[in-house]
């Protein structure tokens, strides 16, 4: 896995199942500044759709990328405001 997205902070939610990756992502995003990017590292395959759905319906955040490989799912969420 490789990405050109530069993350401000990394959140490790490996081993966590729904809804915890989304809950912890929201908590971490709340503590960031505008334009910061949070990298979320998960092992729950459902996090691909869960985090996308959350970002699509939440004001102030933007999903800027997702990657998948070797049972690990990476999500990049930017705080927009």
MMTF fields as JSON, N, C-alpha, C and O atoms, coordinates in Angstrom:
{
  "mmtfVersion": "1.0.0",
  "mmtfProducer": "UNKNOWN",
  "numBonds": 323,
  "numAtoms": 324,
  "numGroups": 81,
  "numChains": 1,
  "numModels": 1,
  "chainsPerModel": [1],
  "groupsPerChain": [81],
  "chainIdList": ["A"],
  "bondAtomList": [4, 2, 8, 6, 12, 10, 16, 14, 20, 18, 24, 22, 28, 26, 32, 30, 36, 34, 40, 38, 44, 42, 48, 46, 52, 50, 56, 54, 60, 58, 64, 62, 68, 66, 72, 70, 76, 74, 80, 78, 84, 82, 88, 86, 92, 90, 96, 94, 100, 98, 104, 102, 108, 106, 112, 110, 116, 114, 120, 118, 124, 122, 128, 126, 132, 130, 136, 134, 140, 138, 144, 142, 148, 146, 152, 150, 156, 154, 160, 158, 164, 162, 168, 166, 172, 170, 176, 174, 180, 178, 184, 182, 188, 186, 192, 190, 196, 194, 200, 198, 204, 202, 208, 206, 212, 210, 216, 214, 220, 218, 224, 222, 228, 226, 232, 230, 236, 234, 240, 238, 244, 242, 248, 246, 252, 250, 256, 254, 260, 258, 264, 262, 268, 266, 272, 270, 276, 274, 280, 278, 284, 282, 288, 286, 292, 290, 296, 294, 300, 298, 304, 302, 308, 306, 312, 310, 316, 314, 320, 318],
  "bondOrderList": [1, 1, 1, 1, 1, 1, 1, 1, 1, 1, 1, 1, 1, 1, 1, 1, 1, 1, 1, 1, 1, 1, 1, 1, 1, 1, 1, 1, 1, 1, 1, 1, 1, 1, 1, 1, 1, 1, 1, 1, 1, 1, 1, 1, 1, 1, 1, 1, 1, 1, 1, 1, 1, 1, 1, 1, 1, 1, 1, 1, 1, 1, 1, 1, 1, 1, 1, 1, 1, 1, 1, 1, 1, 1, 1, 1, 1, 1, 1, 1],
  "groupList": [{"groupName": "UNK", "atomNameList": ["N", "CA", "C", "O"], "elementList": ["N", "C", "C", "O"], "formalChargeList": [0, 0, 0, 0], "bondAtomList": [1, 0, 2, 1, 3, 2], "bondOrderList": [1, 1, 2], "singleLetterCode": "X", "chemCompType": "L-PEPTIDE LINKING"}],
  "groupTypeList": [0, 0, 0, 0, 0, 0, 0, 0, 0, 0, 0, 0, 0, 0, 0, 0, 0, 0, 0, 0, 0, 0, 0, 0, 0, 0, 0, 0, 0, 0, 0, 0, 0, 0, 0, 0, 0, 0, 0, 0, 0, 0, 0, 0, 0, 0, 0, 0, 0, 0, 0, 0, 0, 0, 0, 0, 0, 0, 0, 0, 0, 0, 0, 0, 0, 0, 0, 0, 0, 0, 0, 0, 0, 0, 0, 0, 0, 0, 0, 0, 0],
  "groupIdList": [1, 2, 3, 4, 5, 6, 7, 8, 9, 10, 11, 12, 13, 14, 15, 16, 17, 18, 19, 20, 21, 22, 23, 24, 25, 26, 27, 28, 29, 30, 31, 32, 33, 34, 35, 36, 37, 38, 39, 40, 41, 42, 43, 44, 45, 46, 47, 48, 49, 50, 51, 52, 53, 54, 55, 56, 57, 58, 59, 60, 61, 62, 63, 64, 65, 66, 67, 68, 69, 70, 71, 72, 73, 74, 75, 76, 77, 78, 79, 80, 81],
  "secStructList": [7, 7, 7, 7, 7, 7, 7, 1, 3, 3, 3, 3, 7, 6, 6, 7, 7, 6, 6, 2, 2, 2, 2, 2, 2, 2, 2, 2, 2, 2, 6, 1, 7, 6, 6, 7, 3, 3, 3, 3, 3, 3, 7, 7, 6, 6, 2, 2, 2, 2, 2, 2, 2, 2, 2, 2, 6, 1, 6, 6, 3, 3, 3, 3, 3, 3, 3, 3, 3, 6, 6, 3, 3, 3, 3, 3, 3, 3, 3, 7, 7],
  "xCoordList": [0.845, 0.0, 0.884, 1.882, 0.499, 1.223, 0.25, -0.72, 0.509, -0.383, 0.416, 1.497, -0.124, 0.507, -0.129, 0.24, -1.077, -1.781, -0.944, -0.501, -0.732, 0.055, -0.88, -1.68, -0.774, -1.652, -1.037, 0.17, -1.878, -1.473, -1.363, -0.474, -2.286, -2.361, -2.851, -3.561, -2.467, -2.901, -3.714, -3.345, -4.824, -5.685, -5.677, -6.045, -5.259, -5.204, -6.448, -6.612, -7.318, -8.52, -8.51, -9.564, -7.313, -7.212, -7.826, -7.613, -8.59, -9.237, -10.586, -11.31, -10.934, -12.229, -13.265, -12.95, -14.495, -15.579, -16.614, -16.633, -17.472, -18.537, -19.311, -19.671, -19.562, -19.391, -18.126, -17.953, -17.252, -16.136, -15.179, -14.73, -14.843, -13.972, -14.556, -13.829, -15.862, -16.502, -16.563, -16.278, -16.928, -17.019, -15.664, -15.584, -14.612, -13.277, -12.753, -12.011, -13.138, -12.748, -13.378, -12.707, -14.661, -15.343, -14.674, -14.446, -14.358, -13.712, -12.357, -12.016, -11.588, -10.263, -10.369, -9.597, -11.311, -11.512, -11.885, -11.437, -12.7, -13.128, -11.935, -12.013, -10.841, -9.666, -8.674, -7.639, -8.976, -8.052, -8.435, -9.542, -7.505, -7.745, -8.228, -8.048, -8.834, -9.277, -8.097, -6.988, -8.339, -7.369, -6.431, -5.619, -6.52, -5.748, -6.341, -7.546, -5.468, -5.909, -5.633, -4.515, -6.666, -6.564, -6.441, -7.27, -5.399, -5.259, -5.836, -5.409, -6.806, -7.433, -6.987, -7.174, -6.398, -5.912, -6.84, -6.928, -7.532, -8.541, -8.329, -7.665, -8.911, -8.9, -10.316, -10.483, -11.323, -12.722, -13.059, -13.046, -13.361, -13.657, -14.875, -14.984, -15.771, -16.95, -16.613, -17.427, -15.409, -15.019, -14.934, -15.059, -14.724, -14.652, -15.962, -15.948, -17.082, -18.373, -18.833, -19.471, -18.51, -18.97, -18.358, -19.068, -17.052, -16.386, -16.757, -16.913, -16.897, -17.332, -18.723, -18.959, -19.641, -21.006, -21.055, -21.8, -20.253, -20.207, -19.683, -20.274, -18.586, -17.986, -18.934, -19.025, -19.64, -20.562, -21.74, -22.325, -22.093, -23.269, -22.918, -23.807, -21.637, -21.202, -20.601, -19.648, -21.17, -20.601, -19.251, -19.05, -18.326, -17.034, -15.959, -14.839, -16.278, -15.274, -15.372, -16.428, -14.246, -14.191, -13.316, -12.19, -13.826, -13.032, -12.162, -12.677, -10.846, -9.953, -9.286, -8.618, -9.457, -8.898, -9.114, -9.271, -9.117, -9.201, -8.32, -8.23, -7.679, -6.857, -7.1, -7.505, -6.843, -7.062, -5.93, -5.532, -5.412, -4.385, -3.956, -3.791, -3.773, -3.303, -4.151, -3.618, -5.463, -6.359, -6.348, -6.913, -5.701, -5.664, -6.336, -6.121, -7.145, -7.904, -7.484, -7.542, -7.063, -6.623, -7.661, -8.166, -7.964, -8.934, -8.263, -7.567, -8.481, -7.922, -9.063, -9.746, -9.264, -10.385, -9.814, -9.02, -10.245, -9.784, -10.875, -12.05, -10.464, -11.403, -11.476, -10.453, -12.661, -12.799, -13.175, -13.077, -13.603, -13.959, -13.694, -13.938],
  "yCoordList": [-1.182, 0.0, 1.237, 1.311, 2.195, 3.458, 4.563, 4.348, 5.725, 6.847, 8.139, 8.248, 9.104, 10.418, 11.389, 12.563, 10.907, 11.761, 11.895, 10.899, 13.123, 13.378, 13.548, 14.483, 12.649, 12.679, 13.507, 13.457, 14.267, 15.054, 14.159, 14.331, 13.194, 12.311, 10.94, 10.824, 9.903, 8.542, 7.984, 8.13, 7.344, 6.693, 5.198, 4.775, 4.404, 2.951, 2.334, 2.354, 1.788, 1.105, -0.36, -0.98, -0.908, -2.323, -3.177, -2.916, -4.198, -5.082, -4.581, -5.306, -3.358, -2.782, -3.101, -3.08, -3.395, -3.664, -2.558, -1.763, -2.519, -1.529, -1.462, -2.5, -0.289, 1.037, 1.762, 2.943, 1.087, 1.776, 2.516, 3.606, 1.987, 2.777, 4.159, 5.153, 4.216, 5.503, 6.376, 7.571, 5.792, 6.557, 7.179, 8.363, 6.383, 6.884, 7.866, 8.792, 7.665, 8.62, 9.974, 11.001, 9.992, 11.252, 11.945, 13.154, 11.187, 11.774, 12.379, 13.47, 11.673, 12.162, 13.394, 14.339, 13.392, 14.539, 15.781, 16.883, 15.61, 16.752, 17.486, 18.689, 16.779, 17.384, 17.982, 18.507, 17.908, 18.424, 19.831, 20.3, 20.488, 21.812, 21.674, 20.625, 22.719, 22.72, 22.414, 22.901, 21.615, 21.164, 20.065, 19.57, 19.671, 18.515, 17.244, 17.155, 16.256, 14.974, 13.874, 13.738, 13.088, 11.958, 10.676, 10.394, 9.903, 8.578, 7.579, 7.531, 6.78, 5.772, 4.402, 4.076, 3.601, 2.268, 1.256, 1.184, 0.472, -0.457, -1.859, -2.038, -2.851, -4.222, -4.71, -5.811, -3.92, -4.268, -3.899, -2.72, -4.891, -4.616, -3.699, -2.959, -3.749, -2.881, -1.412, -0.542, -1.134, 0.261, 1.006, 2.231, 0.29, 0.943, 1.67, 2.843, 0.987, 1.628, 2.488, 3.521, 2.063, 2.806, 4.204, 5.186, 4.293, 5.598, 6.468, 7.681, 5.861, 6.627, 7.201, 8.384, 6.368, 6.822, 7.923, 8.891, 7.776, 8.802, 10.112, 11.167, 10.061, 11.277, 11.948, 13.175, 11.145, 11.697, 12.427, 13.31, 12.072, 12.66, 13.588, 14.031, 13.887, 14.72, 16.02, 16.011, 17.141, 18.444, 18.616, 18.178, 19.255, 19.578, 18.532, 18.702, 17.441, 16.414, 15.989, 16.079, 15.525, 15.047, 13.81, 13.824, 12.736, 11.531, 11.772, 11.906, 11.827, 12.146, 10.913, 11.006, 9.749, 8.537, 7.328, 7.438, 6.153, 4.87, 3.878, 3.902, 3.015, 1.961, 0.672, 0.682, -0.432, -1.736, -2.66, -2.68, -3.432, -4.396, -5.212, -4.668, -6.511, -7.409, -7.345, -7.415, -7.213, -7.195, -5.905, -5.836, -4.871, -3.561, -2.551, -2.556, -1.693, -0.696, 0.682, 0.978, 1.517, 2.878, 3.87, 3.757, 4.83, 5.876, 7.215, 7.367, 8.172, 9.513, 10.5, 10.697, 11.125, 12.046, 13.428, 13.588, 14.428, 15.801, 16.585, 16.511, 17.34, 18.23, 19.507, 20.152, 19.877, 21.022, 22.322, 23.393, 22.237, 23.476, 23.378, 24.334],
  "zCoordList": [0.0, 0.0, 0.0, 0.718, -0.813, -0.818, -1.162, -1.889, -0.646, -0.89, -0.959, -0.381, -1.666, -1.753, -0.768, -0.723, 0.016, 0.97, 2.232, 2.804, 2.657, 3.858, 5.054, 5.098, 6.011, 7.187, 8.302, 8.538, 8.982, 10.138, 11.363, 12.197, 11.46, 12.626, 12.175, 11.177, 12.918, 12.61, 13.772, 14.938, 13.428, 14.408, 14.114, 13.018, 15.085, 14.932, 15.564, 16.784, 14.724, 15.224, 14.798, 14.653, 14.598, 14.228, 15.34, 16.524, 14.944, 15.905, 16.377, 17.058, 16.027, 16.419, 15.344, 14.154, 15.755, 14.818, 14.889, 15.829, 13.885, 13.79, 15.114, 15.668, 15.61, 15.009, 15.477, 15.175, 16.197, 16.855, 15.907, 16.262, 14.725, 13.852, 13.521, 13.495, 13.27, 12.97, 14.22, 14.155, 15.348, 16.6, 16.94, 17.267, 16.864, 17.211, 16.162, 16.492, 14.899, 13.852, 14.127, 14.024, 14.477, 14.789, 15.973, 15.935, 17.023, 18.193, 17.822, 18.278, 16.996, 16.605, 15.712, 15.87, 14.783, 13.875, 14.673, 14.355, 15.704, 16.522, 17.134, 17.385, 17.374, 17.991, 17.011, 17.421, 15.714, 14.707, 14.263, 14.522, 13.594, 13.024, 11.586, 10.966, 11.059, 9.665, 8.747, 8.967, 7.733, 6.727, 7.214, 6.433, 8.474, 8.944, 8.348, 8.112, 8.109, 7.558, 8.571, 9.068, 8.871, 9.783, 8.972, 8.107, 9.26, 8.668, 9.664, 10.817, 9.221, 10.063, 9.561, 8.389, 10.449, 10.102, 10.766, 11.992, 9.933, 10.444, 9.872, 8.851, 10.558, 10.052, 9.741, 9.216, 10.053, 9.788, 8.345, 7.991, 7.51, 6.097, 5.951, 4.973, 6.905, 6.872, 7.041, 6.73, 7.535, 7.73, 6.398, 6.373, 5.294, 3.979, 3.683, 3.31, 3.845, 3.577, 4.751, 4.552, 5.98, 7.159, 7.217, 7.432, 7.027, 7.127, 5.929, 6.069, 4.757, 3.581, 3.817, 3.573, 4.289, 4.55, 5.581, 5.431, 6.644, 7.686, 7.104, 7.335, 6.355, 5.794, 4.803, 4.761, 4.006, 3.009, 3.639, 3.012, 4.859, 5.505, 6.66, 7.388, 6.836, 7.952, 7.437, 6.658, 7.883, 7.52, 8.188, 9.321, 7.486, 8.07, 7.875, 8.357, 7.169, 6.88, 5.418, 4.792, 4.897, 3.519, 3.478, 3.976, 2.886, 2.679, 1.451, 0.341, 1.644, 0.525, -0.062, -1.092, 0.579, 0.009, 0.893, 2.109, 0.241, 0.945, 0.205, -1.022, 0.958, 0.374, 1.141, 2.303, 0.464, 1.073, 0.649, -0.516, 1.615, 1.283, 2.486, 3.578, 2.299, 3.352, 4.616, 5.724, 4.46, 5.61, 6.4, 7.492, 5.849, 6.505, 5.585, 4.373, 6.172, 5.423, 5.91, 7.103, 4.976, 5.299, 4.8, 3.684, 5.639, 5.311, 5.608, 6.612, 4.725, 4.914, 4.926, 3.92, 6.083, 6.27, 6.597, 7.524, 5.805, 6.029, 6.741, 6.383, 7.761, 8.445, 7.624, 7.391, 7.186, 6.283, 6.973, 6.375, 8.227, 8.929, 10.397, 11.134]
}
